[in-house]
mmCIF file of C-alpha atoms in Angstrom:
data_model
loop_
_atom_site.group_PDB
_atom_site.id
_atom_site.type_symbol
_atom_site.label_atom_id
_atom_site.label_comp_id
_atom_site.label_asym_id
_atom_site.label_seq_id
_atom_site.Cartn_x
_atom_site.Cartn_y
_atom_site.Cartn_z
ATOM 1 C CA UNK A 1 116.816 91.226 82.523
ATOM 2 C CA UNK A 2 116.374 87.535 80.862
ATOM 3 C CA UNK A 3 112.662 86.535 79.534
ATOM 4 C CA UNK A 4 112.579 84.066 81.682
ATOM 5 C CA UNK A 5 112.992 84.857 86.080
ATOM 6 C CA UNK A 6 113.194 82.337 88.836
ATOM 7 C CA UNK A 7 112.355 83.508 92.363
ATOM 8 C CA UNK A 8 113.692 81.297 95.238
ATOM 9 C CA UNK A 9 112.566 81.365 98.781
ATOM 10 C CA UNK A 10 115.356 81.069 101.105
ATOM 11 C CA UNK A 11 114.251 78.472 104.214
ATOM 12 C CA UNK A 12 113.707 75.479 103.807
ATOM 13 C CA UNK A 13 114.068 75.809 99.886
ATOM 14 C CA UNK A 14 117.893 76.653 99.259
ATOM 15 C CA UNK A 15 118.152 75.542 102.856
ATOM 16 C CA UNK A 16 118.123 72.069 104.301
ATOM 17 C CA UNK A 17 116.909 73.151 107.444
ATOM 18 C CA UNK A 18 114.648 77.057 108.596
ATOM 19 C CA UNK A 19 117.846 79.082 109.903
ATOM 20 C CA UNK A 20 115.193 81.526 111.407
ATOM 21 C CA UNK A 21 113.713 78.591 113.313
ATOM 22 C CA UNK A 22 116.923 76.576 114.616
ATOM 23 C CA UNK A 23 118.221 80.935 115.673
ATOM 24 C CA UNK A 24 115.306 81.783 117.382
ATOM 25 C CA UNK A 25 115.364 77.780 119.360
ATOM 26 C CA UNK A 26 118.652 78.777 120.430
ATOM 27 C CA UNK A 27 118.035 82.629 121.957
ATOM 28 C CA UNK A 28 114.165 82.703 122.780
ATOM 29 C CA UNK A 29 112.674 81.107 125.879
ATOM 30 C CA UNK A 30 110.777 78.086 124.353
ATOM 31 C CA UNK A 31 107.614 79.138 126.235
ATOM 32 C CA UNK A 32 107.662 82.690 124.918
ATOM 33 C CA UNK A 33 108.932 81.113 120.922
ATOM 34 C CA UNK A 34 105.987 78.851 121.450
ATOM 35 C CA UNK A 35 103.493 81.803 122.177
ATOM 36 C CA UNK A 36 104.587 83.965 119.247
ATOM 37 C CA UNK A 37 104.783 81.403 116.772
ATOM 38 C CA UNK A 38 101.373 79.990 117.269
ATOM 39 C CA UNK A 39 99.874 83.806 117.147
ATOM 40 C CA UNK A 40 101.707 83.565 113.474
ATOM 41 C CA UNK A 41 100.328 79.911 112.222
ATOM 42 C CA UNK A 42 97.109 80.933 113.260
ATOM 43 C CA UNK A 43 96.661 84.217 111.404
ATOM 44 C CA UNK A 44 96.654 86.433 114.564
ATOM 45 C CA UNK A 45 100.066 88.776 113.976
ATOM 46 C CA UNK A 46 101.590 88.612 110.881
ATOM 47 C CA UNK A 47 105.537 87.922 110.001
ATOM 48 C CA UNK A 48 105.914 91.613 110.514
ATOM 49 C CA UNK A 49 105.207 91.454 114.423
ATOM 50 C CA UNK A 50 106.364 88.133 114.790
ATOM 51 C CA UNK A 51 109.932 88.394 113.919
ATOM 52 C CA UNK A 52 110.038 92.027 115.429
ATOM 53 C CA UNK A 53 108.798 90.885 118.940
ATOM 54 C CA UNK A 54 111.404 87.244 118.802
ATOM 55 C CA UNK A 55 114.466 89.152 117.976
ATOM 56 C CA UNK A 56 113.933 91.666 120.726
ATOM 57 C CA UNK A 57 113.574 89.054 122.813
ATOM 58 C CA UNK A 58 117.526 87.932 121.969
ATOM 59 C CA UNK A 59 120.277 88.465 123.516
ATOM 60 C CA UNK A 60 124.184 87.891 124.103
ATOM 61 C CA UNK A 61 124.098 87.912 120.427
ATOM 62 C CA UNK A 62 127.613 88.164 117.910
ATOM 63 C CA UNK A 63 128.544 87.053 114.755
ATOM 64 C CA UNK A 64 130.310 83.881 116.102
ATOM 65 C CA UNK A 65 126.221 82.675 116.879
ATOM 66 C CA UNK A 66 125.295 83.309 113.480
ATOM 67 C CA UNK A 67 128.074 81.521 112.026
ATOM 68 C CA UNK A 68 127.006 78.710 114.445
ATOM 69 C CA UNK A 69 123.774 78.465 112.676
ATOM 70 C CA UNK A 70 124.984 78.454 109.149
ATOM 71 C CA UNK A 71 127.540 75.920 109.975
ATOM 72 C CA UNK A 72 124.572 73.604 111.068
ATOM 73 C CA UNK A 73 122.874 73.937 107.346
ATOM 74 C CA UNK A 74 123.544 71.603 104.633
ATOM 75 C CA UNK A 75 123.324 72.098 101.135
ATOM 76 C CA UNK A 76 122.448 69.716 98.360
ATOM 77 C CA UNK A 77 124.394 68.921 95.268
ATOM 78 C CA UNK A 78 121.552 69.379 93.010
ATOM 79 C CA UNK A 79 121.297 72.780 94.576
ATOM 80 C CA UNK A 80 124.593 73.591 92.708
ATOM 81 C CA UNK A 81 123.741 71.618 89.748
ATOM 82 C CA UNK A 82 120.368 73.009 89.201
ATOM 83 C CA UNK A 83 121.480 76.898 89.639
ATOM 84 C CA UNK A 84 124.456 76.220 86.971
ATOM 85 C CA UNK A 85 121.862 75.074 84.640
ATOM 86 C CA UNK A 86 119.712 77.862 85.072
ATOM 87 C CA UNK A 87 122.279 79.907 84.519
ATOM 88 C CA UNK A 88 123.068 77.996 81.178
ATOM 89 C CA UNK A 89 119.444 78.469 80.308
ATOM 90 C CA UNK A 90 119.285 82.237 80.757
ATOM 91 C CA UNK A 91 117.031 82.640 83.761
ATOM 92 C CA UNK A 92 117.496 85.431 86.404
ATOM 93 C CA UNK A 93 117.685 84.307 89.648
ATOM 94 C CA UNK A 94 116.378 85.647 92.595
ATOM 95 C CA UNK A 95 115.442 85.287 96.075
ATOM 96 C CA UNK A 96 112.297 86.363 97.845
ATOM 97 C CA UNK A 97 113.043 85.637 101.819
ATOM 98 C CA UNK A 98 111.276 86.596 105.116
ATOM 99 C CA UNK A 99 114.508 86.092 106.395
ATOM 100 C CA UNK A 100 117.430 88.049 107.370
ATOM 101 C CA UNK A 101 120.432 89.506 105.237
ATOM 102 C CA UNK A 102 123.308 88.674 107.577
ATOM 103 C CA UNK A 103 122.050 84.779 107.885
ATOM 104 C CA UNK A 104 121.467 84.465 104.177
ATOM 105 C CA UNK A 105 124.849 86.476 102.474
ATOM 106 C CA UNK A 106 126.722 84.343 104.757
ATOM 107 C CA UNK A 107 125.321 80.939 103.996
ATOM 108 C CA UNK A 108 125.681 81.803 100.261
ATOM 109 C CA UNK A 109 129.185 82.601 100.514
ATOM 110 C CA UNK A 110 129.894 79.785 102.814
ATOM 111 C CA UNK A 111 128.851 77.444 99.742
ATOM 112 C CA UNK A 112 130.078 79.999 96.990
ATOM 113 C CA UNK A 113 126.756 80.521 95.538
ATOM 114 C CA UNK A 114 126.365 83.987 96.148
ATOM 115 C CA UNK A 115 127.049 84.907 92.282
ATOM 116 C CA UNK A 116 123.976 82.850 90.726
ATOM 117 C CA UNK A 117 121.850 85.581 92.084
ATOM 118 C CA UNK A 118 120.840 88.570 90.178
ATOM 119 C CA UNK A 119 118.777 89.733 93.215
ATOM 120 C CA UNK A 120 117.854 89.312 97.101
ATOM 121 C CA UNK A 121 115.182 90.983 98.660
ATOM 122 C CA UNK A 122 114.943 90.092 102.240
ATOM 123 C CA UNK A 123 115.022 91.573 105.213
ATOM 124 C CA UNK A 124 117.841 93.039 107.297
ATOM 125 C CA UNK A 125 119.771 92.153 110.978
ATOM 126 C CA UNK A 126 121.967 94.438 112.739
ATOM 127 C CA UNK A 127 123.983 93.280 115.964
ATOM 128 C CA UNK A 128 124.686 95.594 118.425
ATOM 129 C CA UNK A 129 125.576 95.500 122.163
ATOM 130 C CA UNK A 130 125.036 91.524 121.973
ATOM 131 C CA UNK A 131 121.354 92.582 120.780
ATOM 132 C CA UNK A 132 119.568 91.408 117.339
ATOM 133 C CA UNK A 133 117.902 94.696 115.605
ATOM 134 C CA UNK A 134 115.269 93.272 112.931
ATOM 135 C CA UNK A 135 114.813 95.869 110.112
ATOM 136 C CA UNK A 136 112.148 95.141 107.829
ATOM 137 C CA UNK A 137 112.865 95.363 104.177
ATOM 138 C CA UNK A 138 112.395 99.005 102.966
ATOM 139 C CA UNK A 139 112.386 98.953 99.464
ATOM 140 C CA UNK A 140 109.403 100.317 97.349
ATOM 141 C CA UNK A 141 108.309 97.277 96.198
ATOM 142 C CA UNK A 142 107.312 95.878 99.619
ATOM 143 C CA UNK A 143 104.138 97.433 99.925
ATOM 144 C CA UNK A 144 102.065 94.899 102.053
ATOM 145 C CA UNK A 145 98.238 95.158 101.167
ATOM 146 C CA UNK A 146 97.764 92.336 103.339
ATOM 147 C CA UNK A 147 95.426 93.067 106.318
ATOM 148 C CA UNK A 148 97.868 91.198 108.776
ATOM 149 C CA UNK A 149 101.486 92.829 107.785
ATOM 150 C CA UNK A 150 104.330 90.723 106.137
ATOM 151 C CA UNK A 151 107.686 91.517 106.674
ATOM 152 C CA UNK A 152 108.497 90.595 103.420
ATOM 153 C CA UNK A 153 105.458 90.939 100.991
ATOM 154 C CA UNK A 154 106.277 88.468 98.524
ATOM 155 C CA UNK A 155 103.452 88.553 96.225
ATOM 156 C CA UNK A 156 104.256 92.260 96.154
ATOM 157 C CA UNK A 157 108.345 91.915 95.337
ATOM 158 C CA UNK A 158 107.297 89.571 92.956
ATOM 159 C CA UNK A 159 104.438 91.601 91.048
ATOM 160 C CA UNK A 160 106.852 94.966 90.862
ATOM 161 C CA UNK A 161 109.779 92.849 89.706
ATOM 162 C CA UNK A 162 108.046 91.631 86.836
ATOM 163 C CA UNK A 163 105.821 94.432 85.826
ATOM 164 C CA UNK A 164 109.340 96.339 85.535
ATOM 165 C CA UNK A 165 110.584 94.445 83.411
ATOM 166 C CA UNK A 166 108.483 93.831 80.763
ATOM 167 C CA UNK A 167 110.653 91.347 78.737
ATOM 168 C CA UNK A 168 110.019 88.878 80.875
ATOM 169 C CA UNK A 169 108.055 86.198 79.498
ATOM 170 C CA UNK A 170 107.940 83.701 82.230
ATOM 171 C CA UNK A 171 108.064 82.906 85.802
ATOM 172 C CA UNK A 172 108.592 80.695 88.365
ATOM 173 C CA UNK A 173 108.928 80.166 92.067
ATOM 174 C CA UNK A 174 109.871 77.635 93.643
ATOM 175 C CA UNK A 175 108.945 77.082 97.348
ATOM 176 C CA UNK A 176 108.387 74.732 100.460
ATOM 177 C CA UNK A 177 105.734 76.543 102.826
ATOM 178 C CA UNK A 178 102.338 78.726 103.193
ATOM 179 C CA UNK A 179 104.523 81.867 103.882
ATOM 180 C CA UNK A 180 105.204 81.494 100.065
ATOM 181 C CA UNK A 181 101.496 80.879 98.949
ATOM 182 C CA UNK A 182 101.357 84.345 97.706
ATOM 183 C CA UNK A 183 103.934 84.973 95.997
ATOM 184 C CA UNK A 184 103.871 81.603 94.249
ATOM 185 C CA UNK A 185 100.406 82.826 92.778
ATOM 186 C CA UNK A 186 102.122 85.800 90.751
ATOM 187 C CA UNK A 187 104.288 83.309 89.024
ATOM 188 C CA UNK A 188 103.339 81.187 85.576
ATOM 189 C CA UNK A 189 104.900 77.907 87.116
ATOM 190 C CA UNK A 190 105.569 76.822 90.878
ATOM 191 C CA UNK A 191 107.232 74.009 92.177
ATOM 192 C CA UNK A 192 106.304 73.230 95.609
ATOM 193 C CA UNK A 193 106.547 70.593 98.469
ATOM 194 C CA UNK A 194 103.867 69.522 100.486
ATOM 195 C CA UNK A 195 103.314 71.876 102.482
ATOM 196 C CA UNK A 196 102.751 74.580 99.826
ATOM 197 C CA UNK A 197 101.129 71.623 96.820
ATOM 198 C CA UNK A 198 98.372 70.744 99.098
ATOM 199 C CA UNK A 199 96.873 74.033 99.702
ATOM 200 C CA UNK A 200 98.069 75.961 96.562
ATOM 201 C CA UNK A 201 95.287 76.639 93.710
ATOM 202 C CA UNK A 202 97.549 76.646 90.774
ATOM 203 C CA UNK A 203 97.409 75.387 87.278
ATOM 204 C CA UNK A 204 100.263 74.689 86.894
ATOM 205 C CA UNK A 205 101.767 73.499 90.138
ATOM 206 C CA UNK A 206 104.743 70.563 90.244
ATOM 207 C CA UNK A 207 105.233 68.895 93.483
ATOM 208 C CA UNK A 208 108.730 67.845 94.488
ATOM 209 C CA UNK A 209 111.294 66.928 97.049
ATOM 210 C CA UNK A 210 114.357 67.006 95.565
ATOM 211 C CA UNK A 211 115.939 69.918 93.450
ATOM 212 C CA UNK A 212 116.580 66.634 90.947
ATOM 213 C CA UNK A 213 113.101 66.727 90.216
ATOM 214 C CA UNK A 214 113.374 70.186 88.995
ATOM 215 C CA UNK A 215 116.617 69.425 86.969
ATOM 216 C CA UNK A 216 114.752 67.237 85.122
ATOM 217 C CA UNK A 217 112.113 69.527 84.003
ATOM 218 C CA UNK A 218 114.095 72.096 82.636
ATOM 219 C CA UNK A 219 116.172 69.482 81.105
ATOM 220 C CA UNK A 220 113.906 69.364 78.227
ATOM 221 C CA UNK A 221 112.551 72.942 78.951
#
């Protein structure tokens, strides 16, 4: 592994919109969606139970319906420029996401950026008989010690990856919301959008609105 590693959140960071939000808005009855989402947002349930319960309510799901979500997600030119720059500078590039592999893989392939990523840590989604089955990440790195369980524990994943690779000298995180908080705290530098920046107790946090800010940082890094 290279001496520098960077972790990208997926939804709302690599993507212009949250793919799971769009998926559930199309496939879950609004009242139930609001009820379960509110429990997660208030910390009553963790992402493991939230995602398991929401996917269980989805019917008439097909690969075509997944394509429909991905086709409505844009990618900026700055995204490709940032990934190219990071590779040129010798970074190991990872995705850490509470999302699902089916959507993530489809998005990366659609935009031709899958080869930039050395590792992708996410949960899984299987479709059978038009039903969606959520499968929590089964990696031995995903050991969540929080009282309210994560589906994918970003802090556990990142801590494990860094510890396993003693040659890592600097680590970076890019995220946008509360669910990135614990993972971000495991890294040396954090690029954070407003939702994360305002609540993040980190000495080396950098506010960004677009990847152009991060490109400028690494241009002279």
